[in-house]
PDB file of C-alpha atoms in Angstrom:
ATOM      1  CA  MET A   1      13.559  25.237 -23.299  1.00  0.00           C
ATOM      2  CA  LYS A   2      12.866  22.726 -20.546  1.00  0.00           C
ATOM      3  CA  ILE A   3      14.812  19.485 -20.451  1.00  0.00           C
ATOM      4  CA  VAL A   4      13.171  16.407 -18.923  1.00  0.00           C
ATOM      5  CA  PHE A   5      15.801  13.953 -17.686  1.00  0.00           C
ATOM      6  CA  VAL A   6      14.533  10.359 -17.289  1.00  0.00           C
ATOM      7  CA  HIS A   7      16.990   8.171 -15.387  1.00  0.00           C
ATOM      8  CA  GLY A   8      17.499   4.421 -15.590  1.00  0.00           C
ATOM      9  CA  ARG A   9      17.690   1.682 -12.982  1.00  0.00           C
ATOM     10  CA  SER A  10      19.907   1.219  -9.919  1.00  0.00           C
ATOM     11  CA  GLN A  11      19.190   4.704  -8.589  1.00  0.00           C
ATOM     12  CA  GLN A  12      17.541   3.527  -5.357  1.00  0.00           C
ATOM     13  CA  HIS A  13      18.512   4.968  -1.974  1.00  0.00           C
ATOM     14  CA  LYS A  14      20.043   8.029  -3.592  1.00  0.00           C
ATOM     15  CA  ASN A  15      19.310  11.670  -2.901  1.00  0.00           C
ATOM     16  CA  PRO A  16      17.156  12.870  -5.832  1.00  0.00           C
ATOM     17  CA  THR A  17      18.488  16.413  -5.572  1.00  0.00           C
ATOM     18  CA  GLU A  18      22.101  15.268  -5.664  1.00  0.00           C
ATOM     19  CA  LEU A  19      21.338  12.875  -8.514  1.00  0.00           C
ATOM     20  CA  ALA A  20      19.734  15.663 -10.537  1.00  0.00           C
ATOM     21  CA  LYS A  21      22.780  17.857  -9.901  1.00  0.00           C
ATOM     22  CA  GLN A  22      25.007  15.065 -11.184  1.00  0.00           C
ATOM     23  CA  TRP A  23      23.137  15.013 -14.494  1.00  0.00           C
ATOM     24  CA  GLU A  24      23.095  18.814 -14.681  1.00  0.00           C
ATOM     25  CA  HIS A  25      26.799  19.186 -13.934  1.00  0.00           C
ATOM     26  CA  ALA A  26      27.715  16.456 -16.433  1.00  0.00           C
ATOM     27  CA  LEU A  27      25.786  18.201 -19.208  1.00  0.00           C
ATOM     28  CA  LEU A  28      27.189  21.627 -18.332  1.00  0.00           C
ATOM     29  CA  GLU A  29      30.670  20.112 -18.431  1.00  0.00           C
ATOM     30  CA  GLY A  30      29.830  18.737 -21.871  1.00  0.00           C
ATOM     31  CA  PHE A  31      28.882  22.232 -23.022  1.00  0.00           C
ATOM     32  CA  LYS A  32      32.226  23.567 -21.763  1.00  0.00           C
ATOM     33  CA  ARG A  33      34.134  20.865 -23.600  1.00  0.00           C
ATOM     34  CA  ILE A  34      32.588  21.872 -26.929  1.00  0.00           C
ATOM     35  CA  GLY A  35      33.367  25.521 -26.287  1.00  0.00           C
ATOM     36  CA  GLU A  36      29.753  26.562 -25.746  1.00  0.00           C
ATOM     37  CA  PRO A  37      29.323  27.068 -21.986  1.00  0.00           C
ATOM     38  CA  TYR A  38      25.816  27.733 -20.744  1.00  0.00           C
ATOM     39  CA  ALA A  39      25.656  31.003 -18.839  1.00  0.00           C
ATOM     40  CA  GLY A  40      22.089  30.862 -17.566  1.00  0.00           C
ATOM     41  CA  LYS A  41      20.340  28.503 -15.182  1.00  0.00           C
ATOM     42  CA  LEU A  42      19.506  25.209 -16.847  1.00  0.00           C
ATOM     43  CA  ASP A  43      15.729  24.699 -16.965  1.00  0.00           C
ATOM     44  CA  PHE A  44      15.193  21.021 -16.277  1.00  0.00           C
ATOM     45  CA  THR A  45      13.100  18.551 -14.342  1.00  0.00           C
ATOM     46  CA  PHE A  46      14.231  15.222 -12.930  1.00  0.00           C
ATOM     47  CA  PRO A  47      11.393  12.830 -12.040  1.00  0.00           C
ATOM     48  CA  TYR A  48      12.904  10.392  -9.553  1.00  0.00           C
ATOM     49  CA  TYR A  49      11.400   6.908  -9.383  1.00  0.00           C
ATOM     50  CA  GLY A  50      14.433   4.950  -8.147  1.00  0.00           C
ATOM     51  CA  ASP A  51      13.087   3.956  -4.721  1.00  0.00           C
ATOM     52  CA  VAL A  52       9.586   3.218  -6.017  1.00  0.00           C
ATOM     53  CA  LEU A  53      10.922   0.878  -8.711  1.00  0.00           C
ATOM     54  CA  PHE A  54      13.339  -0.855  -6.352  1.00  0.00           C
ATOM     55  CA  ASP A  55      10.724  -1.472  -3.655  1.00  0.00           C
ATOM     56  CA  ALA A  56       8.128  -2.682  -6.169  1.00  0.00           C
ATOM     57  CA  VAL A  57      10.544  -5.073  -7.890  1.00  0.00           C
ATOM     58  CA  GLU A  58      11.777  -6.411  -4.552  1.00  0.00           C
ATOM     59  CA  LYS A  59       8.190  -7.066  -3.462  1.00  0.00           C
ATOM     60  CA  ALA A  60       7.241  -8.717  -6.758  1.00  0.00           C
ATOM     61  CA  SER A  61      10.398 -10.846  -6.759  1.00  0.00           C
ATOM     62  CA  THR A  62       9.675 -12.049  -3.218  1.00  0.00           C
ATOM     63  CA  GLU A  63       6.075 -12.881  -4.092  1.00  0.00           C
ATOM     64  CA  ASN A  64       7.161 -14.777  -7.213  1.00  0.00           C
ATOM     65  CA  PHE A  65       9.728 -16.745  -5.235  1.00  0.00           C
ATOM     66  CA  GLN A  66       7.227 -17.635  -2.503  1.00  0.00           C
ATOM     67  CA  GLU A  67       4.763 -18.821  -5.158  1.00  0.00           C
ATOM     68  CA  LEU A  68       7.408 -21.023  -6.768  1.00  0.00           C
ATOM     69  CA  VAL A  69       8.342 -22.524  -3.392  1.00  0.00           C
ATOM     70  CA  SER A  70       4.693 -23.232  -2.600  1.00  0.00           C
ATOM     71  CA  LYS A  71       4.465 -25.140  -5.885  1.00  0.00           C
ATOM     72  CA  GLY A  72       7.468 -27.247  -4.976  1.00  0.00           C
ATOM     73  CA  ALA A  73      10.066 -25.559  -7.175  1.00  0.00           C
ATOM     74  CA  GLN A  74      13.511 -27.086  -6.734  1.00  0.00           C
ATOM     75  CA  ALA A  75      15.518 -23.945  -7.563  1.00  0.00           C
ATOM     76  CA  ALA A  76      15.125 -20.268  -6.773  1.00  0.00           C
ATOM     77  CA  GLY A  77      14.826 -19.127 -10.373  1.00  0.00           C
ATOM     78  CA  PRO A  78      12.205 -16.772 -11.822  1.00  0.00           C
ATOM     79  CA  ASP A  79       9.003 -18.106 -13.354  1.00  0.00           C
ATOM     80  CA  ALA A  80       9.060 -19.651 -16.835  1.00  0.00           C
ATOM     81  CA  GLN A  81       8.030 -16.532 -18.757  1.00  0.00           C
ATOM     82  CA  GLU A  82      10.608 -14.352 -17.040  1.00  0.00           C
ATOM     83  CA  GLN A  83      13.268 -17.019 -17.563  1.00  0.00           C
ATOM     84  CA  GLU A  84      12.491 -17.032 -21.293  1.00  0.00           C
ATOM     85  CA  PHE A  85      12.745 -13.226 -21.451  1.00  0.00           C
ATOM     86  CA  LEU A  86      16.013 -13.197 -19.489  1.00  0.00           C
ATOM     87  CA  TRP A  87      17.446 -15.884 -21.737  1.00  0.00           C
ATOM     88  CA  GLN A  88      16.468 -14.038 -24.932  1.00  0.00           C
ATOM     89  CA  VAL A  89      18.073 -10.778 -23.805  1.00  0.00           C
ATOM     90  CA  ILE A  90      21.172 -12.180 -22.105  1.00  0.00           C
ATOM     91  CA  ARG A  91      21.824 -14.553 -25.018  1.00  0.00           C
ATOM     92  CA  GLU A  92      21.958 -11.519 -27.324  1.00  0.00           C
ATOM     93  CA  MET A  93      24.279  -9.734 -24.895  1.00  0.00           C
ATOM     94  CA  ALA A  94      26.539 -12.780 -24.808  1.00  0.00           C
ATOM     95  CA  VAL A  95      26.643 -13.113 -28.598  1.00  0.00           C
ATOM     96  CA  GLN A  96      27.464  -9.401 -28.937  1.00  0.00           C
ATOM     97  CA  ASN A  97      30.426 -10.019 -26.633  1.00  0.00           C
ATOM     98  CA  GLY A  98      31.729 -12.930 -28.698  1.00  0.00           C
ATOM     99  CA  ILE A  99      30.313 -15.770 -26.586  1.00  0.00           C
ATOM    100  CA  THR A 100      28.804 -18.619 -28.613  1.00  0.00           C
ATOM    101  CA  GLU A 101      25.759 -20.686 -27.694  1.00  0.00           C
ATOM    102  CA  GLU A 102      28.017 -23.742 -27.652  1.00  0.00           C
ATOM    103  CA  GLU A 103      30.176 -22.092 -24.982  1.00  0.00           C
ATOM    104  CA  ILE A 104      27.070 -21.294 -22.936  1.00  0.00           C
ATOM    105  CA  ALA A 105      25.862 -24.897 -23.205  1.00  0.00           C
ATOM    106  CA  ARG A 106      29.277 -26.231 -22.206  1.00  0.00           C
ATOM    107  CA  GLU A 107      29.390 -23.879 -19.213  1.00  0.00           C
ATOM    108  CA  ALA A 108      25.880 -24.937 -18.161  1.00  0.00           C
ATOM    109  CA  THR A 109      25.985 -28.702 -18.618  1.00  0.00           C
ATOM    110  CA  GLY A 110      29.298 -29.771 -20.098  1.00  0.00           C
ATOM    111  CA  GLU A 111      27.536 -30.491 -23.393  1.00  0.00           C
ATOM    112  CA  VAL A 112      27.691 -28.389 -26.588  1.00  0.00           C
ATOM    113  CA  ASP A 113      24.038 -28.452 -27.693  1.00  0.00           C
ATOM    114  CA  ILE A 114      22.169 -25.385 -26.399  1.00  0.00           C
ATOM    115  CA  LYS A 115      18.824 -27.030 -27.241  1.00  0.00           C
ATOM    116  CA  GLY A 116      19.243 -29.364 -24.317  1.00  0.00           C
ATOM    117  CA  VAL A 117      19.790 -26.590 -21.794  1.00  0.00           C
ATOM    118  CA  GLN A 118      16.835 -25.152 -19.887  1.00  0.00           C
ATOM    119  CA  ASN A 119      16.481 -21.370 -19.797  1.00  0.00           C
ATOM    120  CA  TRP A 120      17.578 -20.690 -16.220  1.00  0.00           C
ATOM    121  CA  PRO A 121      20.801 -22.749 -16.248  1.00  0.00           C
ATOM    122  CA  ALA A 122      21.591 -21.149 -19.618  1.00  0.00           C
ATOM    123  CA  VAL A 123      21.040 -17.658 -18.193  1.00  0.00           C
ATOM    124  CA  LEU A 124      23.328 -18.361 -15.238  1.00  0.00           C
ATOM    125  CA  ALA A 125      25.972 -19.889 -17.501  1.00  0.00           C
ATOM    126  CA  ALA A 126      25.886 -16.905 -19.866  1.00  0.00           C
ATOM    127  CA  LEU A 127      26.187 -14.512 -16.922  1.00  0.00           C
ATOM    128  CA  ARG A 128      29.211 -16.394 -15.580  1.00  0.00           C
ATOM    129  CA  LEU A 129      30.888 -16.142 -18.983  1.00  0.00           C
ATOM    130  CA  LEU A 130      29.991 -12.459 -19.303  1.00  0.00           C
ATOM    131  CA  ASP A 131      31.440 -11.823 -15.862  1.00  0.00           C
ATOM    132  CA  LYS A 132      34.851 -12.892 -17.156  1.00  0.00           C
ATOM    133  CA  ILE A 133      34.837 -10.088 -19.730  1.00  0.00           C
ATOM    134  CA  LYS A 134      36.149  -6.784 -18.430  1.00  0.00           C
ATOM    135  CA  GLY A 135      33.462  -4.123 -18.250  1.00  0.00           C
ATOM    136  CA  THR A 136      30.375  -6.256 -18.891  1.00  0.00           C
ATOM    137  CA  GLY A 137      29.275  -6.563 -15.259  1.00  0.00           C
ATOM    138  CA  ALA A 138      27.154  -9.721 -15.277  1.00  0.00           C
ATOM    139  CA  ALA A 139      25.347  -8.812 -12.061  1.00  0.00           C
ATOM    140  CA  MET A 140      24.366  -5.436 -13.516  1.00  0.00           C
ATOM    141  CA  ILE A 141      23.146  -7.092 -16.711  1.00  0.00           C
ATOM    142  CA  GLU A 142      20.885  -9.498 -14.830  1.00  0.00           C
ATOM    143  CA  LEU A 143      19.467  -6.750 -12.630  1.00  0.00           C
ATOM    144  CA  ILE A 144      18.736  -4.322 -15.436  1.00  0.00           C
ATOM    145  CA  THR A 145      17.112  -7.117 -17.419  1.00  0.00           C
ATOM    146  CA  ARG A 146      14.873  -8.086 -14.504  1.00  0.00           C
ATOM    147  CA  ASP A 147      13.874  -4.470 -13.889  1.00  0.00           C
ATOM    148  CA  VAL A 148      12.918  -4.154 -17.552  1.00  0.00           C
ATOM    149  CA  TRP A 149      10.887  -7.366 -17.299  1.00  0.00           C
ATOM    150  CA  PHE A 150       8.914  -6.173 -14.300  1.00  0.00           C
ATOM    151  CA  TYR A 151       8.268  -2.748 -15.829  1.00  0.00           C
ATOM    152  CA  LEU A 152       7.081  -4.302 -19.099  1.00  0.00           C
ATOM    153  CA  THR A 153       4.900  -7.040 -17.659  1.00  0.00           C
ATOM    154  CA  LYS A 154       3.644  -5.884 -14.250  1.00  0.00           C
ATOM    155  CA  LYS A 155       1.023  -3.199 -14.730  1.00  0.00           C
ATOM    156  CA  GLY A 156       1.076  -2.155 -11.082  1.00  0.00           C
ATOM    157  CA  ILE A 157       4.827  -1.485 -11.153  1.00  0.00           C
ATOM    158  CA  ARG A 158       4.571   0.273 -14.496  1.00  0.00           C
ATOM    159  CA  LEU A 159       1.820   2.582 -13.261  1.00  0.00           C
ATOM    160  CA  LYS A 160       3.768   3.520 -10.127  1.00  0.00           C
ATOM    161  CA  VAL A 161       6.734   4.592 -12.238  1.00  0.00           C
ATOM    162  CA  ASN A 162       4.601   6.273 -14.905  1.00  0.00           C
ATOM    163  CA  GLN A 163       2.693   8.318 -12.334  1.00  0.00           C
ATOM    164  CA  ILE A 164       5.965   9.885 -11.220  1.00  0.00           C
ATOM    165  CA  VAL A 165       7.435  10.595 -14.656  1.00  0.00           C
ATOM    166  CA  ASP A 166       4.390  11.467 -16.770  1.00  0.00           C
ATOM    167  CA  PRO A 167       3.307  14.695 -14.971  1.00  0.00           C
ATOM    168  CA  GLN A 168       6.791  16.142 -15.414  1.00  0.00           C
ATOM    169  CA  ILE A 169       6.765  15.863 -19.214  1.00  0.00           C
ATOM    170  CA  PRO A 170       4.970  19.005 -20.475  1.00  0.00           C
ATOM    171  CA  LYS A 171       1.824  18.353 -22.483  1.00  0.00           C
ATOM    172  CA  GLY A 172       1.786  21.687 -24.315  1.00  0.00           C
ATOM    173  CA  ASP A 173       4.962  23.659 -23.688  1.00  0.00           C
ATOM    174  CA  ASP A 174       8.025  22.903 -25.782  1.00  0.00           C
ATOM    175  CA  CYS A 175      10.589  20.589 -24.210  1.00  0.00           C
ATOM    176  CA  ILE A 176      13.180  17.949 -24.960  1.00  0.00           C
ATOM    177  CA  VAL A 177      13.276  14.556 -23.259  1.00  0.00           C
ATOM    178  CA  VAL A 178      16.703  13.086 -22.497  1.00  0.00           C
ATOM    179  CA  ALA A 179      16.385   9.493 -21.300  1.00  0.00           C
ATOM    180  CA  HIS A 180      18.936   6.849 -20.324  1.00  0.00           C
ATOM    181  CA  SER A 181      18.826   3.051 -20.238  1.00  0.00           C
ATOM    182  CA  LEU A 182      15.561   1.778 -18.679  1.00  0.00           C
ATOM    183  CA  GLY A 183      14.417   5.408 -18.697  1.00  0.00           C
ATOM    184  CA  THR A 184      14.223   5.252 -22.501  1.00  0.00           C
ATOM    185  CA  ILE A 185      11.613   2.500 -22.218  1.00  0.00           C
ATOM    186  CA  VAL A 186       9.644   4.463 -19.629  1.00  0.00           C
ATOM    187  CA  ALA A 187       9.766   7.645 -21.710  1.00  0.00           C
ATOM    188  CA  TYR A 188       8.840   5.854 -24.942  1.00  0.00           C
ATOM    189  CA  ASN A 189       5.854   4.216 -23.298  1.00  0.00           C
ATOM    190  CA  LEU A 190       4.600   7.544 -21.927  1.00  0.00           C
ATOM    191  CA  LEU A 191       5.181   9.503 -25.139  1.00  0.00           C
ATOM    192  CA  MET A 192       3.254   6.906 -27.125  1.00  0.00           C
ATOM    193  CA  ASN A 193       0.183   7.856 -25.095  1.00  0.00           C
ATOM    194  CA  ARG A 194       0.480  11.580 -25.883  1.00  0.00           C
ATOM    195  CA  GLN A 195      -1.501  13.542 -28.445  1.00  0.00           C
ATOM    196  CA  PRO A 196       0.373  14.390 -31.691  1.00  0.00           C
ATOM    197  CA  VAL A 197       1.060  18.016 -30.754  1.00  0.00           C
ATOM    198  CA  LYS A 198       4.840  17.745 -31.373  1.00  0.00           C
ATOM    199  CA  ASN A 199       5.712  19.776 -28.284  1.00  0.00           C
ATOM    200  CA  VAL A 200       8.509  17.312 -27.493  1.00  0.00           C
ATOM    201  CA  LYS A 201      10.974  18.844 -29.920  1.00  0.00           C
ATOM    202  CA  ALA A 202      13.470  16.046 -29.426  1.00  0.00           C
ATOM    203  CA  PHE A 203      13.422  12.624 -27.799  1.00  0.00           C
ATOM    204  CA  ILE A 204      17.081  11.867 -27.088  1.00  0.00           C
ATOM    205  CA  THR A 205      17.823   8.302 -25.987  1.00  0.00           C
ATOM    206  CA  LEU A 206      21.197   7.373 -24.493  1.00  0.00           C
ATOM    207  CA  GLY A 207      22.330   3.784 -23.982  1.00  0.00           C
ATOM    208  CA  SER A 208      18.891   2.462 -24.877  1.00  0.00           C
ATOM    209  CA  PRO A 209      17.953  -1.244 -24.938  1.00  0.00           C
ATOM    210  CA  LEU A 210      14.929  -0.509 -27.171  1.00  0.00           C
ATOM    211  CA  GLY A 211      16.658  -2.154 -30.133  1.00  0.00           C
ATOM    212  CA  ILE A 212      16.519  -5.592 -28.469  1.00  0.00           C
ATOM    213  CA  ARG A 213      13.693  -7.675 -29.888  1.00  0.00           C
ATOM    214  CA  ALA A 214      12.740  -9.369 -26.617  1.00  0.00           C
ATOM    215  CA  ILE A 215      12.158  -5.866 -25.237  1.00  0.00           C
ATOM    216  CA  TYR A 216      10.438  -4.068 -28.099  1.00  0.00           C
ATOM    217  CA  ASP A 217       8.135  -7.056 -28.687  1.00  0.00           C
ATOM    218  CA  ARG A 218       6.826  -6.640 -25.132  1.00  0.00           C
ATOM    219  CA  LEU A 219       6.298  -2.877 -25.011  1.00  0.00           C
ATOM    220  CA  PRO A 220       2.988  -2.229 -23.204  1.00  0.00           C
ATOM    221  CA  SER A 221       2.262   0.688 -25.525  1.00  0.00           C
ATOM    222  CA  ASP A 222       3.043  -1.396 -28.602  1.00  0.00           C
ATOM    223  CA  VAL A 223       0.752  -0.949 -31.562  1.00  0.00           C
ATOM    224  CA  SER A 224       0.806  -2.297 -35.080  1.00  0.00           C
ATOM    225  CA  PRO A 225       2.813  -1.050 -36.833  1.00  0.00           C
ATOM    226  CA  ARG A 226       5.266  -0.058 -34.097  1.00  0.00           C
ATOM    227  CA  LYS A 227       6.126   3.615 -34.555  1.00  0.00           C
ATOM    228  CA  VAL A 228       7.803   6.765 -33.341  1.00  0.00           C
ATOM    229  CA  PRO A 229       5.699   8.533 -30.653  1.00  0.00           C
ATOM    230  CA  PRO A 230       3.305  11.053 -32.248  1.00  0.00           C
ATOM    231  CA  ALA A 231       4.246  13.857 -29.833  1.00  0.00           C
ATOM    232  CA  VAL A 232       7.914  13.774 -30.890  1.00  0.00           C
ATOM    233  CA  GLY A 233       9.478  16.141 -33.417  1.00  0.00           C
ATOM    234  CA  GLN A 234      12.785  14.252 -33.608  1.00  0.00           C
ATOM    235  CA  TRP A 235      14.059  11.006 -32.140  1.00  0.00           C
ATOM    236  CA  ILE A 236      17.836  10.756 -31.873  1.00  0.00           C
ATOM    237  CA  ASN A 237      19.335   7.573 -30.442  1.00  0.00           C
ATOM    238  CA  LEU A 238      22.967   7.710 -29.327  1.00  0.00           C
ATOM    239  CA  ARG A 239      25.106   4.851 -28.070  1.00  0.00           C
ATOM    240  CA  ASP A 240      28.626   3.615 -27.648  1.00  0.00           C
ATOM    241  CA  ALA A 241      28.794   0.522 -29.866  1.00  0.00           C
ATOM    242  CA  ARG A 242      30.464  -1.272 -26.924  1.00  0.00           C
ATOM    243  CA  ASP A 243      27.648  -0.403 -24.482  1.00  0.00           C
ATOM    244  CA  THR A 244      26.692  -3.611 -22.656  1.00  0.00           C
ATOM    245  CA  VAL A 245      23.003  -2.619 -22.543  1.00  0.00           C
ATOM    246  CA  ALA A 246      22.422  -0.760 -25.825  1.00  0.00           C
ATOM    247  CA  LEU A 247      23.190  -3.716 -28.072  1.00  0.00           C
ATOM    248  CA  TYR A 248      21.675  -2.374 -31.284  1.00  0.00           C
ATOM    249  CA  GLU A 249      20.657   0.783 -33.052  1.00  0.00           C
ATOM    250  CA  ILE A 250      16.931   1.569 -33.242  1.00  0.00           C
ATOM    251  CA  GLY A 251      16.181   1.197 -36.927  1.00  0.00           C
ATOM    252  CA  LYS A 252      13.167   2.316 -38.936  1.00  0.00           C
ATOM    253  CA  GLY A 253      12.451  -1.359 -39.522  1.00  0.00           C
ATOM    254  CA  ILE A 254      11.595  -1.585 -35.814  1.00  0.00           C
ATOM    255  CA  PHE A 255       9.959   1.795 -35.171  1.00  0.00           C
ATOM    256  CA  GLY A 256       8.338   3.044 -38.369  1.00  0.00           C
ATOM    257  CA  GLY A 257       6.599   6.252 -39.302  1.00  0.00           C
ATOM    258  CA  GLU A 258       7.819   9.822 -39.139  1.00  0.00           C
ATOM    259  CA  PRO A 259      10.170  11.150 -38.037  1.00  0.00           C
ATOM    260  CA  THR A 260      12.702   8.432 -38.801  1.00  0.00           C
ATOM    261  CA  VAL A 261      14.859   7.524 -35.807  1.00  0.00           C
ATOM    262  CA  LEU A 262      18.356   8.958 -36.243  1.00  0.00           C
ATOM    263  CA  ASN A 263      21.128   6.764 -34.844  1.00  0.00           C
ATOM    264  CA  ASP A 264      24.682   7.594 -33.828  1.00  0.00           C
ATOM    265  CA  SER A 265      26.781   4.677 -32.580  1.00  0.00           C
ATOM    266  CA  LYS A 266      30.096   6.535 -32.569  1.00  0.00           C
ATOM    267  CA  ILE A 267      29.768   7.920 -29.054  1.00  0.00           C
ATOM    268  CA  ILE A 268      32.787   7.259 -26.831  1.00  0.00           C
ATOM    269  CA  ASN A 269      31.657   6.372 -23.306  1.00  0.00           C
ATOM    270  CA  GLY A 270      34.624   6.073 -20.972  1.00  0.00           C
ATOM    271  CA  SER A 271      32.877   4.188 -18.150  1.00  0.00           C
ATOM    272  CA  ASP A 272      33.801   0.560 -17.462  1.00  0.00           C
ATOM    273  CA  ASN A 273      30.648  -0.840 -19.056  1.00  0.00           C
ATOM    274  CA  ARG A 274      30.393   1.945 -21.678  1.00  0.00           C
ATOM    275  CA  HIS A 275      26.944   2.739 -20.268  1.00  0.00           C
ATOM    276  CA  GLY A 276      27.470   5.486 -17.671  1.00  0.00           C
ATOM    277  CA  ILE A 277      25.159   8.501 -17.906  1.00  0.00           C
ATOM    278  CA  VAL A 278      27.794  11.056 -16.852  1.00  0.00           C
ATOM    279  CA  GLU A 279      30.060   9.938 -19.681  1.00  0.00           C
ATOM    280  CA  TYR A 280      27.194  10.086 -22.173  1.00  0.00           C
ATOM    281  CA  LEU A 281      26.197  13.622 -21.185  1.00  0.00           C
ATOM    282  CA  GLN A 282      29.787  14.837 -21.366  1.00  0.00           C
ATOM    283  CA  ASP A 283      30.319  13.406 -24.844  1.00  0.00           C
ATOM    284  CA  PRO A 284      30.829  16.205 -27.420  1.00  0.00           C
ATOM    285  CA  THR A 285      28.240  14.821 -29.847  1.00  0.00           C
ATOM    286  CA  VAL A 286      25.584  14.505 -27.143  1.00  0.00           C
ATOM    287  CA  ALA A 287      26.386  17.926 -25.690  1.00  0.00           C
ATOM    288  CA  THR A 288      26.292  19.568 -29.128  1.00  0.00           C
ATOM    289  CA  LEU A 289      22.940  17.979 -29.901  1.00  0.00           C
ATOM    290  CA  ILE A 290      21.311  19.172 -26.673  1.00  0.00           C
ATOM    291  CA  ARG A 291      22.982  22.587 -26.758  1.00  0.00           C
ATOM    292  CA  LYS A 292      21.348  23.542 -30.051  1.00  0.00           C
ATOM    293  CA  PHE A 293      17.907  23.407 -28.409  1.00  0.00           C
ATOM    294  CA  LEU A 294      18.888  25.894 -25.700  1.00  0.00           C
ATOM    295  CA  PRO A 295      19.185  29.693 -25.938  1.00  0.00           C
TER     296      PRO A 295
END
C-alpha cells in the first residue's frame, strides 16, 4: 500500500530526494526495532513544498512589513490579526510549559496584569521566557506559528502548497497518509475536500498542532460541525506529551463524526524539542501502527 508522507515546516533549501530518504530510513529503522523488518521496496511518495512555502512566506512577510512602515508603524511587528493569532498560540505554549500570564506581563512591562500588555510585546516576552526552557526553542515556535498563520489565512500561499501535495494523494487507490507538524494541517485541509470513498485507509498525524483552538478555529476547510475528513477510514493522532508544538490531543469534541479520532500521547520522542520526525517514525508504537498496513 502506498504511503504519502507530508512534511512540516523548516524544510527549505533541502534536497527533496535526501529528505524523502531520511523519512524512509527512519521508518524502516522503526520496523527493525519492533522485529518486523520490511524486505521489499517501500512504496511511498513525498510531495516537497519546503522551498515554495519559505519563499511565499518571506514575500508575504516583507510585503506586510512594508505596508506597516508606510502607515507609520513604530515597531516591526506583524499586523494586528497575526499578532492576535501568535499571542493565542504562544500563550497556550507558555502555559503548557508552566509559564503564567503574570510572568509574561512582568517580562513584558514590569507589571503583573496581562490585560495591560499589547499582543506583540506579550508574544516577545513569552518567547523570551520559553527560550529559557531547555528544548522549547522559542525561535522555532515563532516561525512555525507564523508559517501556520500564513497557510491558514493567505489563499495564494495555501494554493501553492496544496497544488504540490494534493496530486500525490491517491483519489481512488488505497493509501495511508502520514503527516507531521504543519503537514497535518495541510493534509487535513486537502482530505476535507475529498469525496467520501474511504480510500485513505489511515490518516496518521504526528506532532500535530490541530488540537490548538486558535488553529482549528481558522481552518480554511472548516465546516459546521467540524469533522473527520470523509475520505478517511481511520484517524490516529500520536504525540509526545512534551512536544512543544503538539500541545493537545485531538478530541472528538473538536473533530466530530465518524471515525472517532484515536489519540496516543505516550510516544517517546528523543529529540530536544520532542517534535523531531525521525524520532517519531522510529518510535515502536508509530512503526507498529504503520507496519500493519503493509504486506
